[in-house]
XYZ file of C-alpha atoms in Angstrom:
669
model
C -11.987 -10.525 22.873
C -11.730 -7.578 20.471
C -11.420 -8.374 16.785
C -8.012 -7.628 15.315
C -5.711 -8.143 12.359
C -2.133 -9.430 12.482
C 0.344 -8.314 9.815
C 3.323 -10.627 9.345
C 5.968 -9.459 6.828
C 8.202 -11.204 4.337
C 11.965 -11.063 4.863
C 15.029 -10.738 2.660
C 18.509 -11.850 3.644
C 21.025 -9.305 2.389
C 24.114 -11.054 3.772
C 24.406 -14.518 5.312
C 22.205 -16.922 3.360
C 23.073 -20.530 4.325
C 24.850 -19.226 7.419
C 22.322 -19.184 10.256
C 22.068 -22.970 10.576
C 25.886 -22.940 11.027
C 25.450 -20.576 14.018
C 26.982 -17.737 11.979
C 25.515 -14.208 11.908
C 23.270 -12.779 9.211
C 22.038 -9.373 8.095
C 18.381 -9.495 7.098
C 15.334 -7.269 6.982
C 11.559 -7.419 7.025
C 10.022 -5.955 3.852
C 6.655 -4.391 3.100
C 4.921 -7.490 1.745
C 2.545 -8.885 4.341
C 0.478 -11.884 5.298
C -2.657 -10.568 7.012
C -4.637 -12.548 9.597
C -8.182 -11.272 10.193
C -9.171 -12.650 13.602
C -12.585 -12.910 15.274
C -13.680 -14.891 18.305
C -15.754 -17.978 17.563
C -18.582 -19.113 19.847
C -17.525 -22.709 19.229
C -14.453 -24.548 20.519
C -13.129 -24.712 16.981
C -10.477 -22.907 14.985
C -11.982 -22.076 11.601
C -9.136 -21.054 9.293
C -9.631 -19.812 5.753
C -6.635 -19.505 3.417
C -8.417 -17.094 1.107
C -5.747 -16.889 -1.616
C -5.576 -20.671 -1.949
C -9.308 -21.303 -1.618
C -8.693 -23.697 1.299
C -10.522 -23.990 4.603
C -9.753 -26.132 7.624
C -11.118 -26.690 11.091
C -9.195 -27.677 14.218
C -11.081 -28.639 17.357
C -9.651 -27.408 20.628
C -7.716 -30.269 22.244
C -7.988 -30.087 26.073
C -4.700 -32.012 26.308
C -2.983 -29.439 24.013
C -1.383 -32.300 22.048
C -2.763 -31.400 18.604
C -1.308 -34.409 16.735
C -0.069 -33.772 13.186
C -2.467 -34.770 10.407
C 0.154 -34.313 7.697
C 3.924 -34.089 7.380
C 3.987 -30.301 7.586
C 1.259 -28.811 9.776
C 2.191 -25.378 11.073
C -1.210 -24.654 12.592
C -1.161 -27.647 14.939
C 2.539 -27.295 15.757
C 1.831 -23.639 16.557
C -0.967 -24.627 18.927
C 1.352 -27.084 20.704
C 4.113 -24.504 21.070
C 1.741 -21.710 22.147
C 0.318 -23.972 24.861
C 3.845 -24.801 26.061
C 4.706 -21.119 26.334
C 1.607 -20.234 28.354
C -0.974 -19.429 25.665
C -3.373 -22.419 25.704
C -6.567 -21.806 23.715
C -9.568 -20.645 25.746
C -12.067 -20.550 22.891
C -12.251 -20.935 19.143
C -11.236 -18.362 16.550
C -12.332 -17.508 13.034
C -9.216 -16.588 11.062
C -9.048 -15.439 7.444
C -5.546 -15.255 5.961
C -4.568 -13.297 2.853
C -1.113 -12.464 1.554
C 0.853 -10.590 -1.093
C 4.065 -12.474 -0.241
C 5.392 -14.697 -3.058
C 4.966 -18.347 -2.003
C 7.893 -20.784 -2.011
C 10.085 -18.005 -3.365
C 12.820 -17.412 -0.781
C 11.203 -14.557 1.142
C 9.919 -16.699 4.017
C 6.209 -17.017 3.306
C 6.099 -20.097 5.552
C 7.834 -18.254 8.399
C 5.472 -15.291 7.944
C 2.607 -17.760 8.363
C 4.072 -19.342 11.505
C 5.099 -16.047 13.123
C 1.689 -14.516 12.347
C -0.123 -17.582 13.718
C 1.889 -17.584 16.971
C 1.335 -13.827 17.326
C -2.412 -14.400 16.859
C -2.521 -17.090 19.551
C -0.441 -15.036 22.004
C -2.602 -11.938 21.543
C -5.890 -13.848 21.729
C -5.029 -16.018 24.748
C -2.545 -13.872 26.662
C -3.096 -10.656 28.587
C -4.030 -8.657 25.471
C -0.525 -7.323 24.869
C 1.732 -8.129 21.937
C 4.320 -10.869 22.497
C 7.921 -9.668 22.813
C 9.875 -10.121 19.549
C 12.467 -12.519 21.027
C 9.746 -14.689 22.546
C 7.763 -14.634 19.303
C 10.833 -15.537 17.267
C 11.683 -18.461 19.535
C 8.126 -19.812 19.551
C 7.961 -19.602 15.763
C 11.383 -21.278 15.389
C 10.247 -24.180 17.545
C 6.927 -24.519 15.705
C 8.431 -24.343 12.210
C 11.799 -26.048 12.636
C 12.111 -28.091 15.830
C 8.572 -29.495 15.815
C 9.092 -30.666 12.220
C 12.720 -31.744 12.684
C 13.638 -29.490 9.755
C 17.151 -28.321 8.843
C 16.393 -24.579 8.856
C 17.921 -21.890 11.042
C 16.613 -18.999 13.133
C 17.035 -16.030 10.797
C 13.575 -16.027 9.260
C 11.501 -16.190 12.433
C 13.552 -13.641 14.381
C 13.777 -11.185 11.480
C 10.008 -11.253 10.955
C 9.354 -10.957 14.690
C 11.692 -7.974 15.145
C 11.317 -6.168 11.833
C 13.566 -3.484 10.399
C 17.108 -4.271 9.278
C 18.844 -6.485 11.835
C 22.183 -8.143 12.510
C 21.463 -11.516 14.099
C 23.980 -13.540 16.051
C 22.529 -17.024 15.679
C 23.176 -20.156 17.735
C 22.194 -21.172 21.238
C 22.386 -17.616 22.562
C 20.690 -15.762 19.742
C 21.000 -11.975 19.809
C 19.258 -9.513 17.524
C 20.816 -6.080 16.948
C 18.750 -3.436 15.109
C 20.697 -1.523 12.452
C 19.640 2.105 12.256
C 20.599 2.852 8.685
C 19.191 5.308 6.141
C 16.643 4.139 3.623
C 17.833 1.295 1.408
C 16.359 1.183 -2.085
C 15.687 -2.459 -2.874
C 14.003 -4.269 -5.755
C 12.534 -7.736 -5.345
C 12.872 -9.874 -8.461
C 10.522 -12.870 -8.528
C 11.637 -15.504 -11.029
C 8.514 -17.661 -10.480
C 10.901 -20.643 -10.604
C 9.839 -23.070 -7.881
C 12.421 -24.328 -5.426
C 12.825 -27.215 -2.964
C 13.609 -25.445 0.296
C 14.150 -28.364 2.681
C 16.043 -30.461 0.119
C 18.416 -27.610 -0.733
C 19.042 -26.556 2.875
C 19.491 -30.158 3.990
C 22.024 -30.915 1.256
C 24.143 -27.769 1.729
C 24.023 -28.068 5.499
C 25.087 -31.715 5.423
C 28.025 -31.087 3.087
C 29.182 -28.026 5.029
C 28.972 -29.869 8.337
C 31.061 -32.740 6.954
C 33.658 -30.267 5.698
C 33.881 -28.471 9.052
C 34.164 -31.824 10.868
C 37.157 -32.761 8.679
C 38.881 -29.467 9.522
C 38.272 -30.046 13.216
C 39.923 -33.455 12.992
C 43.001 -31.690 11.639
C 42.724 -28.711 13.961
C 40.807 -29.561 17.170
C 40.616 -25.941 18.342
C 39.063 -24.785 15.051
C 36.291 -22.185 15.544
C 34.137 -21.398 12.512
C 33.104 -17.910 13.751
C 36.770 -17.005 14.257
C 38.047 -18.587 11.037
C 39.440 -16.506 8.173
C 40.372 -17.895 4.768
C 43.982 -16.694 4.962
C 44.495 -18.577 8.253
C 43.106 -21.993 7.257
C 44.548 -22.554 3.790
C 46.647 -25.489 5.021
C 43.629 -27.291 6.497
C 41.510 -26.593 3.403
C 44.132 -28.187 1.194
C 44.017 -31.385 3.269
C 40.278 -32.063 3.351
C 38.174 -33.928 0.770
C 38.233 -31.972 -2.508
C 34.454 -32.317 -2.948
C 33.830 -30.868 0.534
C 36.416 -28.071 0.306
C 34.127 -25.569 -1.528
C 31.516 -25.825 1.233
C 34.032 -24.919 3.937
C 35.465 -22.092 1.836
C 31.993 -20.667 1.145
C 31.047 -20.817 4.842
C 34.120 -18.807 5.844
C 34.073 -16.357 2.935
C 30.355 -15.615 3.296
C 30.963 -14.973 6.990
C 33.728 -12.504 6.100
C 31.368 -10.778 3.630
C 28.700 -10.415 6.332
C 31.171 -8.868 8.787
C 32.448 -6.443 6.143
C 28.861 -5.418 5.322
C 28.169 -4.872 9.026
C 31.101 -2.464 9.319
C 29.887 -0.510 6.292
C 26.337 -0.350 7.652
C 27.689 1.091 10.899
C 29.286 3.966 8.965
C 27.448 7.274 8.682
C 26.508 7.231 5.916
C 27.128 3.653 4.768
C 29.025 3.105 1.542
C 26.247 1.903 -0.788
C 28.687 1.072 -3.559
C 30.663 -1.199 -1.232
C 27.456 -2.775 0.118
C 26.411 -3.553 -3.453
C 29.752 -5.164 -4.271
C 29.578 -7.268 -1.103
C 26.044 -8.361 -1.991
C 27.174 -9.468 -5.451
C 30.201 -11.236 -3.952
C 27.852 -13.144 -1.662
C 25.782 -14.184 -4.685
C 28.904 -15.399 -6.448
C 29.602 -17.737 -3.522
C 26.006 -18.972 -3.546
C 25.970 -19.481 -7.309
C 29.474 -20.607 -8.248
C 30.526 -22.453 -5.089
C 27.395 -23.726 -3.324
C 25.537 -24.119 -6.645
C 22.209 -22.938 -5.189
C 21.317 -20.387 -7.878
C 19.738 -20.980 -11.292
C 21.106 -20.125 -14.779
C 18.105 -17.957 -15.658
C 18.337 -16.060 -12.371
C 22.081 -15.523 -12.861
C 21.366 -14.105 -16.307
C 18.745 -11.679 -14.975
C 21.004 -10.528 -12.133
C 23.838 -9.850 -14.592
C 21.401 -7.816 -16.668
C 20.378 -5.834 -13.557
C 24.023 -5.065 -12.754
C 24.658 -4.049 -16.364
C 21.694 -1.664 -16.134
C 23.067 0.042 -13.031
C 22.057 -2.001 -9.957
C 24.635 -1.559 -7.177
C 24.396 -5.195 -6.075
C 22.340 -8.331 -6.651
C 21.893 -11.735 -5.039
C 19.513 -14.655 -4.819
C 17.657 -14.940 -1.501
C 16.477 -17.942 0.456
C 17.507 -21.551 0.069
C 18.086 -21.178 -3.674
C 17.556 -22.973 -7.006
C 14.663 -20.614 -7.744
C 12.440 -18.028 -6.129
C 13.351 -14.399 -5.538
C 16.442 -12.225 -5.712
C 17.113 -8.802 -4.254
C 18.781 -5.812 -5.889
C 20.356 -2.801 -4.191
C 19.844 0.345 -6.246
C 19.310 4.096 -5.990
C 15.977 5.811 -5.446
C 16.114 7.509 -8.847
C 16.775 4.203 -10.571
C 14.395 1.747 -8.926
C 11.332 2.450 -11.079
C 13.199 2.428 -14.396
C 15.243 -0.635 -13.424
C 12.142 -2.585 -12.332
C 10.404 -1.872 -15.636
C 13.542 -2.675 -17.622
C 13.773 -6.111 -16.005
C 10.114 -6.828 -16.719
C 10.624 -5.762 -20.336
C 13.536 -8.219 -20.471
C 11.295 -11.111 -19.429
C 11.489 -11.138 -15.624
C 8.022 -12.294 -14.451
C 7.843 -9.745 -11.608
C 10.115 -6.999 -10.265
C 9.060 -4.233 -7.885
C 10.543 -1.881 -5.274
C 10.304 -2.983 -1.630
C 11.162 -1.191 1.576
C 12.553 -2.357 4.888
C 9.519 -2.347 7.174
C 8.283 -3.093 10.648
C 8.023 -6.602 12.031
C 4.958 -8.655 12.885
C 2.344 -6.444 14.525
C -1.366 -6.188 15.098
C -4.069 -3.626 14.642
C -7.283 -3.620 16.581
C -10.202 -3.573 14.189
C -10.610 0.077 13.148
C -13.833 1.833 14.080
C -16.199 2.965 11.357
C -17.240 6.625 11.291
C -20.496 7.134 9.379
C -21.162 10.712 8.295
C -24.900 11.236 8.740
C -25.221 14.923 9.673
C -25.756 16.313 6.180
C -28.813 18.387 5.404
C -29.981 16.026 2.618
C -31.334 19.012 0.677
C -31.749 17.247 -2.670
C -33.493 14.300 -1.051
C -35.924 16.503 0.869
C -36.829 18.563 -2.189
C -37.436 15.458 -4.262
C -39.475 13.889 -1.441
C -41.708 16.950 -1.440
C -42.281 16.331 -5.138
C -42.876 12.643 -4.464
C -45.541 13.393 -1.878
C -47.253 15.983 -4.031
C -50.786 14.981 -5.143
C -51.029 13.151 -8.468
C -47.263 12.968 -8.978
C -45.986 10.197 -11.262
C -43.411 9.249 -8.657
C -46.110 8.851 -6.039
C -48.148 6.572 -8.306
C -45.152 4.353 -8.944
C -44.443 4.179 -5.230
C -48.053 3.208 -4.409
C -48.154 0.537 -7.102
C -45.256 -1.233 -5.401
C -47.014 -1.206 -2.001
C -44.120 0.681 -0.451
C -44.714 3.188 2.305
C -43.822 6.697 1.207
C -41.040 8.210 3.339
C -41.740 11.449 5.180
C -40.056 14.592 3.923
C -38.159 15.114 7.178
C -36.832 11.523 7.311
C -33.054 11.336 7.080
C -32.186 9.520 3.865
C -30.106 6.990 5.787
C -33.266 5.979 7.667
C -35.599 5.541 4.695
C -37.098 2.030 4.685
C -35.966 -0.045 1.725
C -38.130 -3.123 2.248
C -41.319 -4.206 3.991
C -39.337 -5.092 7.125
C -38.218 -1.490 7.505
C -34.523 -2.080 6.830
C -32.667 1.117 5.980
C -29.369 1.917 4.269
C -27.869 2.439 7.730
C -29.041 -1.045 8.810
C -27.660 -2.739 5.713
C -24.447 -0.720 5.919
C -23.896 -1.815 9.517
C -24.629 -5.438 8.575
C -21.824 -5.249 6.009
C -19.463 -3.632 8.546
C -20.183 -6.399 11.061
C -19.508 -9.037 8.408
C -16.120 -7.403 7.795
C -15.317 -7.696 11.508
C -15.968 -4.096 12.596
C -17.260 -3.896 16.174
C -17.333 -0.141 16.846
C -19.327 2.468 14.941
C -19.488 6.228 15.449
C -22.422 7.973 13.804
C -21.923 11.690 13.203
C -25.344 13.303 13.404
C -26.851 16.707 14.060
C -27.548 17.575 17.706
C -31.248 17.188 16.942
C -30.772 13.668 15.602
C -32.929 11.792 18.100
C -34.446 9.814 15.219
C -31.156 7.924 14.946
C -31.106 6.946 18.618
C -34.725 5.895 18.445
C -34.043 3.865 15.312
C -31.412 1.694 17.016
C -33.418 0.969 20.125
C -34.734 -2.580 19.951
C -32.696 -3.525 16.896
C -31.511 -7.121 16.535
C -27.849 -6.185 16.580
C -25.960 -7.188 19.737
C -25.824 -3.423 20.193
C -24.707 -1.261 23.113
C -25.704 2.394 22.775
C -23.440 5.109 24.148
C -23.053 8.837 23.595
C -19.324 8.869 24.208
C -16.466 6.816 25.523
C -15.717 3.158 24.852
C -18.212 0.432 25.631
C -16.520 -2.125 27.860
C -18.671 -5.112 27.039
C -16.775 -7.279 24.576
C -18.020 -9.145 21.504
C -20.816 -6.642 20.957
C -21.294 -4.023 18.328
C -20.977 -0.653 20.050
C -22.678 2.334 18.451
C -21.694 5.825 19.565
C -22.870 9.275 18.523
C -20.837 12.353 17.685
C -22.607 15.641 17.021
C -21.838 18.103 14.249
C -22.888 21.468 15.576
C -23.988 24.091 13.057
C -22.264 27.501 13.249
C -24.529 30.337 14.419
C -24.301 32.129 11.079
C -25.371 29.067 9.073
C -28.539 27.047 8.572
C -26.783 23.890 7.388
C -23.739 21.933 8.621
C -20.330 23.107 7.430
C -19.467 19.992 5.429
C -17.857 16.573 5.736
C -14.392 17.795 6.771
C -15.970 19.802 9.575
C -18.085 16.774 10.571
C -14.993 14.598 10.898
C -13.088 17.329 12.761
C -15.864 17.637 15.340
C -16.020 13.846 15.630
C -12.284 13.658 16.372
C -12.632 16.408 18.957
C -15.357 14.413 20.726
C -13.482 11.114 20.369
C -9.812 12.121 20.849
C -8.629 8.498 20.715
C -9.148 8.723 16.935
C -6.058 10.931 16.758
C -3.860 7.943 17.568
C -5.391 5.184 15.474
C -6.691 4.200 12.075
C -10.392 4.513 11.329
C -12.702 4.091 8.342
C -15.009 6.863 7.128
C -18.029 6.554 4.851
C -21.274 8.230 3.889
C -24.601 7.255 5.405
C -26.391 7.113 2.047
C -24.209 4.584 0.191
C -24.382 0.834 0.621
C -20.789 -0.405 0.648
C -20.000 -4.126 0.760
C -18.158 -6.069 3.443
C -15.505 -6.807 0.828
C -14.798 -3.102 0.387
C -14.531 -2.603 4.163
C -12.274 -5.644 4.400
C -9.973 -4.326 1.673
C -9.383 -1.166 3.708
C -8.925 -3.106 6.946
C -6.318 -5.392 5.407
C -4.411 -2.648 3.610
C -0.895 -2.231 5.002
C -1.043 1.474 4.030
C -2.515 3.596 6.819
C -4.327 6.097 4.567
C -6.341 4.640 1.703
C -9.609 4.772 -0.196
C -11.559 2.509 -2.487
C -11.351 3.516 -6.138
C -14.449 2.218 -7.894
C -14.105 1.251 -11.552
C -16.613 3.373 -13.474
C -17.555 0.406 -15.639
C -18.854 -1.444 -12.557
C -21.285 1.273 -11.486
C -24.915 0.911 -12.532
C -25.934 4.563 -12.478
C -27.074 6.523 -15.537
C -24.152 7.428 -17.779
C -24.416 11.157 -17.149
C -24.329 10.658 -13.397
C -21.252 8.435 -13.642
C -19.473 10.993 -15.805
C -20.069 13.653 -13.159
C -18.229 11.679 -10.439
C -14.796 12.901 -9.419
C -12.015 10.856 -11.033
C -8.998 9.611 -9.115
C -5.564 10.303 -10.527
C -2.765 8.034 -9.264
C 0.952 7.516 -9.706
C 2.520 4.245 -10.901
C 2.336 2.806 -7.362
C -1.444 3.489 -7.080
C -1.041 6.406 -4.670
C -3.537 9.216 -5.150
C -2.158 12.399 -6.715
C -5.426 14.264 -7.290
C -9.203 14.035 -7.281
C -10.567 15.705 -10.410
C -14.084 17.023 -9.886
C -16.598 17.067 -12.751
C -13.986 15.999 -15.311
C -14.549 16.981 -18.935
C -13.679 14.671 -21.830
C -10.129 16.017 -22.117
C -9.382 15.488 -18.410
C -10.962 12.043 -18.521
C -8.828 10.949 -21.474
C -5.681 12.308 -19.812
C -6.301 10.219 -16.680
C -7.113 7.173 -18.817
C -3.805 7.586 -20.652
C -1.898 7.888 -17.368
C -3.547 5.143 -15.312
C -5.151 2.860 -17.940
C -8.422 2.884 -15.974
C -11.061 5.262 -14.669
C -11.681 4.989 -10.931
C -13.990 7.229 -8.941
C -14.317 7.954 -5.259
C -17.536 6.966 -3.523
C -16.199 8.419 -0.259
C -15.056 5.227 1.437
C -11.790 6.101 3.200
C -9.325 4.874 5.805
C -7.223 7.402 7.718
C -4.563 7.568 10.357
C -5.919 10.263 12.637
C -2.620 12.019 13.301
C -1.955 12.326 9.548
C -5.335 13.879 8.772
C -5.876 16.182 11.749
C -4.008 19.317 10.615
C -5.563 19.088 7.163
C -9.032 19.048 8.750
C -8.193 22.069 10.902
C -6.893 24.053 7.941
C -9.395 22.896 5.338
C -10.652 25.885 3.307
C -14.327 26.499 2.566
C -15.280 25.539 -0.993
C -15.909 28.820 -2.881
C -19.137 27.624 -4.516
C -20.653 25.081 -2.119
C -19.519 27.005 0.975
C -18.587 23.827 2.841
C -15.406 22.272 4.190
C -15.177 19.065 2.180
C -13.248 15.945 3.097
C -11.668 15.451 -0.371
C -10.225 18.986 -0.106
C -8.673 18.121 3.265
C -7.212 14.946 1.759
C -5.639 16.932 -1.084
C -4.069 19.231 1.511
C -2.792 16.269 3.526
C -1.106 14.861 0.412
C 0.336 18.180 -0.814
C 1.438 19.780 2.456
C 2.264 16.823 4.693
C 3.564 14.466 1.979
C 1.218 11.749 3.235
C 0.533 8.971 0.743
C -3.019 7.753 0.153
C -3.368 4.364 -1.527
C -6.150 3.826 -4.073
C -7.486 0.266 -3.781
C -9.263 -0.646 -7.039
C -12.631 -2.364 -6.862
C -15.263 -3.141 -9.474
C -18.805 -3.314 -8.116
C -21.910 -1.190 -7.853
C -22.499 1.049 -4.831
C -26.211 1.824 -4.316
C -26.701 5.506 -3.576
C -29.537 7.541 -2.087
C -29.262 11.124 -3.279
C -32.819 11.943 -4.256
C -36.250 10.354 -4.127
C -35.959 8.704 -7.538
C -33.054 6.646 -6.154
C -35.245 4.963 -3.537
C -37.045 2.656 -5.949
C -33.797 1.981 -7.861
C -32.043 0.892 -4.671
C -35.020 -1.229 -3.613
C -34.952 -3.005 -6.987
C -31.182 -3.529 -6.791
C -31.436 -5.031 -3.308
C -34.344 -7.314 -4.222
C -32.362 -8.606 -7.212
C -29.236 -9.086 -5.122
C -31.018 -10.902 -2.307
C -32.920 -13.175 -4.701
C -29.634 -14.131 -6.400
C -27.993 -14.916 -3.040
C -31.004 -16.967 -1.989
C -30.773 -19.093 -5.143
C -27.096 -19.950 -4.542
């Protein structure tokens, strides 16, 4: 089984809250907040599940009978295993699953459904034929695991919305139908009150009262149909039922009418955003004033949002707390979000309608190792010179002196002969990466020789995929040197030649790094789990342990308010540094650890200009072009830790000392 990640989104209900369990339609959408499942095969017949954000771990042994009895009142993992087995996905082996999320918990945006849908998707992908489950099947499995298996009062909206993604109109009931709505971009803000709610209690109470009200109407009018009912046609019956139940029946019918009116507007080209906002606010009024499922503080914040220009606002989910959603304009969303935070809202941020639950095979890692290493070779010549101070220091530590022609990625860093490349690959494996492409010079036989006999479960190949599963596959791409040059043409050229030799990279995400930096598994994992296709790690300068002058020479990342890269400022002076500090409130540098979507980067690589001074095509230059010319966004993921670096011979002993300190600390834990 190939390692993979599953991305399961949150959802917002725009129209139809407290309607789906009445078999009435809803309009809902998946949004770009995700729960991410990092999945690896386990050699044991055990599911090892880590809920990283909560600090919880659990183990579930494979049950040959597929019964998986509940160990607590709510147990989505075991109910998911029961349902998956029923639908033809019985476990064949164990899995190691790490789950992380940026979805607000117990806040009305379906974090529990995101968990169940993502878990069922994981089981179907791992134990099926390797293809993604169909959205309707996934939605039904998740509904059974979350609602039916727990005898809960919820409906079908959450599971089907998350499974399908996008903005959808869902006809709920026994014959559920999901209709995608192809509408222009909607500018939404999610407002998180941080007020906890009681989902099952609220849904159960409203559902019970509404059902009693509808039953009373049916006793008066046996042919009554809730989907066909309109307020103007049932006034007589409403007047005759219990006064305490009447508001529940009225809200059910009026909210249904609001949903249908919103559907008609969304079908228009273009939709009337002002009308959609008014309908959204009218829906909230029913939820707040009639069903009493809002909260005074939330009502106050939503009124403030409307006063500040929001087109519409409503609470989402079961109610009594959690999140609300605002409909606004693109020019207003940033200012409105900040205004709400300034007014005391705990969290408010723009969200977009996004794709449904999906998976990504673990991206390959491309290691750029074809550079000439000029500074290292010159300093090694000095190191090996007779009577040099560097040589004496090296000998006193009983370390073998590296040869001048040794690639810096292959310099031994301990008495066992481990190199930066070895340690780098160890970290990649720990992050779940199973495929590595080393870009080397055509004369790079030392790399092939280095990997022969290594302890990795390695399969060596010059090109093409390695079919054997559960093994690290190492491939080689070759950066040819132009006839009129003595050295390679730079990192952008190296990656271009790699993509030409491995054309599958054009259609997938992949990670790129240098061969002379030791990145951590955590940094690799941050890129893997990022929902943004193009990203890089921005290292906090205060976490780097280099000499001050060296740190100051690193290129600084400039970002917008959403942490997307706007520029990479090389050799920044004090004025430029202070300007970036004022704009971003932190100083992050690039250590050349990137993630790209091949199709986004390709044209920028082809058209990358040669640097006027260094006479090389450099990857950061190509990235700038990709951002400026193709309007591609590159997310900067902040991280504070040291990144050992081998640039010249004096770095060798520094890195050796750093690693010995690090390993001794880990050993003492």
